[in-house]
Tab-separated table of C-alpha atoms in Angstrom:
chain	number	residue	atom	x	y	z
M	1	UNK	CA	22.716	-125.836	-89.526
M	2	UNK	CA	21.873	-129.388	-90.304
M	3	UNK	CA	22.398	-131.430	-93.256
M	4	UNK	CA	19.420	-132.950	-95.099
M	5	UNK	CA	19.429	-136.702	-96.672
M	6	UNK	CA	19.015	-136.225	-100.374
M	7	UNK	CA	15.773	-136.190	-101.928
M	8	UNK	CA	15.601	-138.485	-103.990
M	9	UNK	CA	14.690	-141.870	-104.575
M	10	UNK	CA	15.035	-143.904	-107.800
M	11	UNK	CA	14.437	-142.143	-110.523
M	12	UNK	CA	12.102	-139.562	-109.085
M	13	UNK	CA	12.861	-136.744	-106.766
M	14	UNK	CA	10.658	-135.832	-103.748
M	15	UNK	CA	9.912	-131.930	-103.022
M	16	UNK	CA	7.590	-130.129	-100.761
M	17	UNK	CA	4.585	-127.646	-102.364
M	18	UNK	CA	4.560	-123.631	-100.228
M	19	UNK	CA	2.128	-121.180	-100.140
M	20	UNK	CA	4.423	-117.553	-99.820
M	21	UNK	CA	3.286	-114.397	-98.741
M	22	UNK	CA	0.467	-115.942	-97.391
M	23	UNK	CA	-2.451	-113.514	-95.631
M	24	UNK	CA	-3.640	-115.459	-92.177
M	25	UNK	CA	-2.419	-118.654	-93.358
M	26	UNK	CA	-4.834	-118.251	-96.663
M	27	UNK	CA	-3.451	-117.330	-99.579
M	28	UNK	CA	-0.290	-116.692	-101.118
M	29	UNK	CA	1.844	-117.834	-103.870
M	30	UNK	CA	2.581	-121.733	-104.145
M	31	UNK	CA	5.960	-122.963	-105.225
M	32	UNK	CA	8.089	-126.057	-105.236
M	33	UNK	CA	11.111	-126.943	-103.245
M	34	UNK	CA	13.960	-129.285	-103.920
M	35	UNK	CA	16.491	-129.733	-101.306
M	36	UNK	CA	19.440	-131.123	-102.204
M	37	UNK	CA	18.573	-132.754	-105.131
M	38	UNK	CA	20.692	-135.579	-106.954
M	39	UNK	CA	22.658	-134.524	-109.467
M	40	UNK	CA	20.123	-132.594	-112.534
M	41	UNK	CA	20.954	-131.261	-115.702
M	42	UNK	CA	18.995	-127.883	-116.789
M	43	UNK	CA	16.549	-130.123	-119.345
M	44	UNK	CA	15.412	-131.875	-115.828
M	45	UNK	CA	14.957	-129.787	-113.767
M	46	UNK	CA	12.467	-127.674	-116.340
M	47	UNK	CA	10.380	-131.487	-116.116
M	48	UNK	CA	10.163	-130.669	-112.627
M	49	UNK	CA	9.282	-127.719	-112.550
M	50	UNK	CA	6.824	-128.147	-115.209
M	51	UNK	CA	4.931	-131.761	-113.168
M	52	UNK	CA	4.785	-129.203	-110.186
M	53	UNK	CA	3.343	-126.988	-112.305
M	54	UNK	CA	3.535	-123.910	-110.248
M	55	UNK	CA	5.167	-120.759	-111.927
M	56	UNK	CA	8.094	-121.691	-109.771
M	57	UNK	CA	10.177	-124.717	-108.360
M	58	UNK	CA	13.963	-123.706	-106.390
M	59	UNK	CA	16.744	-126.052	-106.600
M	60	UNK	CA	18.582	-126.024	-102.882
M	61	UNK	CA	22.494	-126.852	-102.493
M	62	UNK	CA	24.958	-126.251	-99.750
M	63	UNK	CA	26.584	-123.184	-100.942
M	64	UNK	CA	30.506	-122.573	-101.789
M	65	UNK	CA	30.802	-119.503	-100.290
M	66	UNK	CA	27.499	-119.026	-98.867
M	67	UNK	CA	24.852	-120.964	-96.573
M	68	UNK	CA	22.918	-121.792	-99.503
M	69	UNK	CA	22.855	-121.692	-103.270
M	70	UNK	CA	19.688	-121.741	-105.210
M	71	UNK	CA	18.293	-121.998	-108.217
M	72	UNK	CA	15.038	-121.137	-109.402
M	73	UNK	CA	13.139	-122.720	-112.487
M	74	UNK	CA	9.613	-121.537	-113.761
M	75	UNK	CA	8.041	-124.624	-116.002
M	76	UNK	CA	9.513	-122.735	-119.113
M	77	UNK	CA	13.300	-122.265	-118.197
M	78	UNK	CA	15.813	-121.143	-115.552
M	79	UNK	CA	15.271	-117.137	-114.071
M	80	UNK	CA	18.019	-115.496	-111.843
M	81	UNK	CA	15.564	-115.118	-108.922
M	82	UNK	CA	12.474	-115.708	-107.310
M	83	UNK	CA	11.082	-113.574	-103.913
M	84	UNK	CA	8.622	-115.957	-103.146
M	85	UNK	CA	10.539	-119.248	-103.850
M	86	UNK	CA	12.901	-117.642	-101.723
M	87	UNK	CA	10.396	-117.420	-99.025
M	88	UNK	CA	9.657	-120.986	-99.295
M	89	UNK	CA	12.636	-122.156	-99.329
M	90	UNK	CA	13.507	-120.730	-96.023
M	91	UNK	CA	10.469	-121.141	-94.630
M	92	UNK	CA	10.687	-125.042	-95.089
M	93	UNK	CA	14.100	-125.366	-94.151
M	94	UNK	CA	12.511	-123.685	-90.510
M	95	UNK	CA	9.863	-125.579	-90.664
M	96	UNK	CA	11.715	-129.142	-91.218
M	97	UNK	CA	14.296	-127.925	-88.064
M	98	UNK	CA	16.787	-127.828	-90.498
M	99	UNK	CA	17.271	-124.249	-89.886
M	100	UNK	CA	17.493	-122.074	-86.809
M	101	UNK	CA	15.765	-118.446	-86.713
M	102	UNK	CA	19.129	-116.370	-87.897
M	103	UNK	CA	20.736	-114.602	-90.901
M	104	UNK	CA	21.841	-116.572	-93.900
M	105	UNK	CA	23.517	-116.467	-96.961
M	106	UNK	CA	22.244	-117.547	-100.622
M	107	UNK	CA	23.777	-117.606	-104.114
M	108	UNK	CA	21.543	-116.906	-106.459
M	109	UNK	CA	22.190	-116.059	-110.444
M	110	UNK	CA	21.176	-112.538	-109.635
M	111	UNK	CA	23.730	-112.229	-106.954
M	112	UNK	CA	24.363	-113.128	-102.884
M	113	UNK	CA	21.692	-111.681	-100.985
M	114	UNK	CA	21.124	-112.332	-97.220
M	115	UNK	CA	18.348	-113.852	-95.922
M	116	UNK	CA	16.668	-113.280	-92.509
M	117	UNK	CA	14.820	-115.712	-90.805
M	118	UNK	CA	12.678	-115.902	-87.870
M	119	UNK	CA	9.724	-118.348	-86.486
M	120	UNK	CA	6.869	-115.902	-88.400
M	121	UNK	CA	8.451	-114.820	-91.440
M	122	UNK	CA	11.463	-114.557	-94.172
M	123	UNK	CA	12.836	-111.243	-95.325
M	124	UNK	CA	15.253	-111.636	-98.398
M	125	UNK	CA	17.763	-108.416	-99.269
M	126	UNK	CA	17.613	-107.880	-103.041
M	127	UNK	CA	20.115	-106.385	-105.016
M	128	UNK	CA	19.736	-102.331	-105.650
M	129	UNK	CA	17.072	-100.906	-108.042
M	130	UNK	CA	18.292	-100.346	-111.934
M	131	UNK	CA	15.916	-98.306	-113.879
M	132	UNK	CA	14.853	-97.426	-117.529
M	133	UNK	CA	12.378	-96.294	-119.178
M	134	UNK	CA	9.299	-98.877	-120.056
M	135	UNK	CA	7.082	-98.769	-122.958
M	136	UNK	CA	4.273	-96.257	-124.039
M	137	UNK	CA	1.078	-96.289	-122.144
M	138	UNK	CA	-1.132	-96.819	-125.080
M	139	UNK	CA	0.663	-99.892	-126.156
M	140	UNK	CA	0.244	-101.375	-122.622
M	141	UNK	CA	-2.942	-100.171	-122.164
M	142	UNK	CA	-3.948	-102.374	-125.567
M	143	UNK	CA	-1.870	-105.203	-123.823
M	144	UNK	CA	-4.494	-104.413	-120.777
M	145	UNK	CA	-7.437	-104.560	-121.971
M	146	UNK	CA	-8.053	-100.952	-120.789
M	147	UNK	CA	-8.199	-97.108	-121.572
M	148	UNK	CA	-4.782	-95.443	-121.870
M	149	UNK	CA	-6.176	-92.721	-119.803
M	150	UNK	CA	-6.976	-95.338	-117.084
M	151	UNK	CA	-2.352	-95.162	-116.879
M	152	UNK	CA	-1.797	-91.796	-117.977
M	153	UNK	CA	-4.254	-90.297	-115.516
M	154	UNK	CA	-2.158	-91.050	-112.540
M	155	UNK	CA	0.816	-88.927	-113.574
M	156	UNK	CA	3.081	-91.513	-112.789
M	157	UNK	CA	5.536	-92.945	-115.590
M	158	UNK	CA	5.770	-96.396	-116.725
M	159	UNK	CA	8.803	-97.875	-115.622
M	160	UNK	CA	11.465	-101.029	-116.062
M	161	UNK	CA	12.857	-101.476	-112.509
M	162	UNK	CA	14.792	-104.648	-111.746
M	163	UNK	CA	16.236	-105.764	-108.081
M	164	UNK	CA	16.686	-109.354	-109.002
M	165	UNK	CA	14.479	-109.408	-112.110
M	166	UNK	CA	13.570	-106.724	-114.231
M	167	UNK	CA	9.343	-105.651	-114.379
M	168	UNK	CA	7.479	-103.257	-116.369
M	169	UNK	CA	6.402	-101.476	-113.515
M	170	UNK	CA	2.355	-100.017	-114.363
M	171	UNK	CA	0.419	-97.686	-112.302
M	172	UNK	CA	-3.281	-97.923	-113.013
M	173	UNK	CA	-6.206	-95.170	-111.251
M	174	UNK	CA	-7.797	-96.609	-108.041
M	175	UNK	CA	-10.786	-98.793	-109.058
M	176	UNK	CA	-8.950	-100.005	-112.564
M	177	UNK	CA	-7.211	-103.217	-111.584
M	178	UNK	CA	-9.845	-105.601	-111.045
M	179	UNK	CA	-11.285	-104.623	-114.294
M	180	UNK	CA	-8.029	-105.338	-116.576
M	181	UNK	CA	-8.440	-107.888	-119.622
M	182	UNK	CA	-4.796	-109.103	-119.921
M	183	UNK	CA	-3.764	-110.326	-123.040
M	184	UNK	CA	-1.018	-112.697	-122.574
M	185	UNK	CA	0.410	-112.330	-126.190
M	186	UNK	CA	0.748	-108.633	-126.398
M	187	UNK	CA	2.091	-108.606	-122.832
M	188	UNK	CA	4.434	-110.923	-123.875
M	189	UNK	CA	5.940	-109.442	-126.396
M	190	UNK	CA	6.226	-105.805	-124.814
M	191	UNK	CA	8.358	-108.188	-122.195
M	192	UNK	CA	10.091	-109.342	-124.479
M	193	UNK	CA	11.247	-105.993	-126.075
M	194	UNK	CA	12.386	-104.064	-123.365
M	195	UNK	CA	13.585	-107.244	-121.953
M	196	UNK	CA	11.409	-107.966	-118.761
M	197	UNK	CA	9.815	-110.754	-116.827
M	198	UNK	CA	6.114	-108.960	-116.923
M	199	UNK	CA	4.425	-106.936	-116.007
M	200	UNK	CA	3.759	-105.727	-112.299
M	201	UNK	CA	0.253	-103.257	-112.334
M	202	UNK	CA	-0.041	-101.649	-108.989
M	203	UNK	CA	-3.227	-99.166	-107.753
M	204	UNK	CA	-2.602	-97.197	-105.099
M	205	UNK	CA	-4.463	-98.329	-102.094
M	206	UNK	CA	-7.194	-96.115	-100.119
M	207	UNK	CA	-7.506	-98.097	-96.859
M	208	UNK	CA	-4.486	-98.158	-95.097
M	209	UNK	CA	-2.119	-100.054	-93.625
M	210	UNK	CA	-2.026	-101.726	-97.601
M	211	UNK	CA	-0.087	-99.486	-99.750
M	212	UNK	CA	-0.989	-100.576	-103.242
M	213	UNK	CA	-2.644	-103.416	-104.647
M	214	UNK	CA	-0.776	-104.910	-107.168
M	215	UNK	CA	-1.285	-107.715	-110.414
M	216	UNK	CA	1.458	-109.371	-112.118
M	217	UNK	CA	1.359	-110.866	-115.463
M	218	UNK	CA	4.624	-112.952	-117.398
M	219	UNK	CA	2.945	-114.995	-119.786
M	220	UNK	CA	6.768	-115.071	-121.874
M	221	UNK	CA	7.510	-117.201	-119.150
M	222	UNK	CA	4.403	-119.349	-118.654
M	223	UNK	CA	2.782	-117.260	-116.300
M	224	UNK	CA	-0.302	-115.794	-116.890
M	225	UNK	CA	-0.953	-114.333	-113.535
M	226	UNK	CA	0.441	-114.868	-110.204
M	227	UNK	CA	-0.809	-113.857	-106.932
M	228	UNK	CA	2.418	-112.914	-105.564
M	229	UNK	CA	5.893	-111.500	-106.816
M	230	UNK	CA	8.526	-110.855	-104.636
M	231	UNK	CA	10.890	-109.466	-106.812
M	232	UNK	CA	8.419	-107.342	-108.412
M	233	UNK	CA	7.156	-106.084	-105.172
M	234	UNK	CA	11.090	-104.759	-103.702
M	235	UNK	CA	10.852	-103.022	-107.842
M	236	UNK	CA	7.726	-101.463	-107.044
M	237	UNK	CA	8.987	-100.183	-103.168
M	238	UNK	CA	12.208	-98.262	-105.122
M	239	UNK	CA	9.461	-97.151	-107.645
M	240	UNK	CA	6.935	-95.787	-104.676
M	241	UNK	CA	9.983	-94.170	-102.753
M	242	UNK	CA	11.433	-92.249	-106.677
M	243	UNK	CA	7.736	-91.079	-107.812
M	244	UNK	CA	4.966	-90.934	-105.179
M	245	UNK	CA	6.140	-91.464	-101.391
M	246	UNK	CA	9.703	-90.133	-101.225
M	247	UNK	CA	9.701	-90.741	-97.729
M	248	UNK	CA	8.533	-93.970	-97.464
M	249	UNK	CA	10.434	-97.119	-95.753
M	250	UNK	CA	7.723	-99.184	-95.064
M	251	UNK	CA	5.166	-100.552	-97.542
M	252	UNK	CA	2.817	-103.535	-97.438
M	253	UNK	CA	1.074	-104.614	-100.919
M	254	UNK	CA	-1.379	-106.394	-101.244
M	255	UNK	CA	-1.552	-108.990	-104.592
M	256	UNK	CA	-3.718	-111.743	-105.943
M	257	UNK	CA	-7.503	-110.735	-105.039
M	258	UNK	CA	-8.600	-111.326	-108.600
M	259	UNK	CA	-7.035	-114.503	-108.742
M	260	UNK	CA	-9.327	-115.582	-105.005
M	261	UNK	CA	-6.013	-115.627	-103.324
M	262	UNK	CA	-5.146	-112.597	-101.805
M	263	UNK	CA	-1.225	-112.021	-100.641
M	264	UNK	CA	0.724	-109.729	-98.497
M	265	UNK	CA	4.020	-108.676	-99.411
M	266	UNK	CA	6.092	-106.754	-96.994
M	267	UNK	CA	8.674	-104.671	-98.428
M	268	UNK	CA	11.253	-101.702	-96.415
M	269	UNK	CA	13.780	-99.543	-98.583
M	270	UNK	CA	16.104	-97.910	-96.669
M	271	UNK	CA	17.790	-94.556	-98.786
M	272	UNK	CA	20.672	-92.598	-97.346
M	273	UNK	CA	21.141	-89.453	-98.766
M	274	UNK	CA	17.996	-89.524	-101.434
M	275	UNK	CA	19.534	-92.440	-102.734
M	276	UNK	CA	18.026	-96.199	-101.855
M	277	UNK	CA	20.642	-98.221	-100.106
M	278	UNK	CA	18.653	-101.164	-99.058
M	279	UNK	CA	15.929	-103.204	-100.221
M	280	UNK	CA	13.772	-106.213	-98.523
M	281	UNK	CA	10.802	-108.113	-99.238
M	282	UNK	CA	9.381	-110.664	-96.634
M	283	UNK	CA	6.238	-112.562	-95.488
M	284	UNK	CA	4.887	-115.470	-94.229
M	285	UNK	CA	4.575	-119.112	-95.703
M	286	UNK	CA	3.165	-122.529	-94.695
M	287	UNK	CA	3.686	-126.021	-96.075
M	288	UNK	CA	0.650	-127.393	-98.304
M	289	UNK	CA	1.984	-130.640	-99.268
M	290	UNK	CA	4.550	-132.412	-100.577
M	291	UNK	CA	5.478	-134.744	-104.275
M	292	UNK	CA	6.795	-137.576	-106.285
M	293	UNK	CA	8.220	-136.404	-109.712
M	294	UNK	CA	9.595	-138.567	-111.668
M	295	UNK	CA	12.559	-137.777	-113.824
């Protein structure tokens, strides 16, 4: 692994702009990337990640005890993880020959997870599902701008499931998730109070090889919509595999059509005995672009 230059120049800090979980090089989720940056307190590196103004910017170091730490800001304050920042990260650090194709190591606030990396894509382990129970459909259908029966009609529960980050996990009936009418305030709130990013609304696909299509909504964290969540997406893989495909290893979603930027998001769970033992999310990324912040 080679060592990077700091950058940095002045008073401003240089970082490159990725689309993740990109579909065909179209697509995907942009986010920021900082490698080795100067020296930042918390207050600056929100700035950043705010002038990028992307719902998220990660902060890369040489790690301790790992290949890598990172840190991951949204333009409203620090989270403990980000899938597709992830998948930027990596995917520049390949990209800029600073990497070779291999298995690494990163620190992140929501724990060490490896990272695999080859010329095509990055798959990132997350950390093992926790589950509770989420909040009542008719309060989230309100937040939705739809029917209750729209979520209750699926016989499938609304859940809080967290590897990395926990989502309000929302299953919606075929043909309802282009039609939602989010309101960001109401969502927000319901995040707040059973203490989630957002929400992640998934339809079960009819055309394979997609599994689900999926929306994501946290506007408590400046996001009103984003067209794909990698954290969300390993959550909704453990949800699939506990409620409707029991069976399943392999699932591809498919996120961001309503936003014109349709995503792919690979995810496997690997159970042993019933129970899941594995989760990891991957996909594909290219460099847009690159920018001048100032501090």
């Amino acid at each position: 692994m080679q060592n990077a230059t700091t950058h940095s120049v002045g008073h401003s800090v240089n970082l490159y702009l990725v689309n993740a979980f990109t579909r065909e090089n179209s697509g995907g989720n942009p986010a920021g990337v900082v490698l080795y940056p100067p020296d930042l307190n918390v207050t600056q590196k929100i700035a950043i990640a705010r002038q990028v103004g992307f719902s998220e910017t990660a902060f890369v170091y040489t790690g301790d005890d790992t290949d890598f730490k990172v840190e991951f800001f949204t333009p409203e304050g620090e989270v403990d993880f980000c899938g597709h920042a992830t998948v930027a990260v990596f995917s520049t650090l390949v990209s800029l020959h600073l990497l070779k194709p291999g298995q690494y190591s990163q620190k992140t606030k929501a724990g060490i997870l490896s990272v695999a990396v080859s010329p095509h894509d990055v798959v990132m382990e997350q950390t093992l599902p926790i589950t509770r129970p989420g909040p009542d459909a008719e309060s989230v259908a309100l937040a939705l701008g739809i029917h209750p029966e729209a979520i209750v009609g699926t016989g499938l529960p609304i859940a809080v499931v967290s590897t990395g980050l926990p989502d309000i996990i929302v299953p919606v009936q075929p043909g309802q998730l282009d039609s939602l009418q989010p309101d960001d305030e109401a969502i927000a709130n319901l995040s707040r109070q059973f203490d989630a990013i957002g929400f992640h609304v998934f339809e079960l696909s009819r055309q394979a090889p997609v599994t689900a299509h999926c929306r994501n909504f946290a506007p408590l964290y400046g996001i009103s919509e984003e067209s794909a969540t990698g954290s969300a997406s390993g959550a909704l893989g453990c949800y699939l595999v506990n409620h409707v495909l029991p069976d399943g290893t392999h699932f591809l979603f498919e996120q961001g059509r309503a936003m014109g930027s349709s995503s792919l998001i690979q995810v496997t769970i690997d159970t042993q005995a019933r129970t899941i033992s594995r989760v990891s999310v991957g996909g594909q990324a290219i460099m847009i672009g690159t920018k001048t912040v100032g501090l």
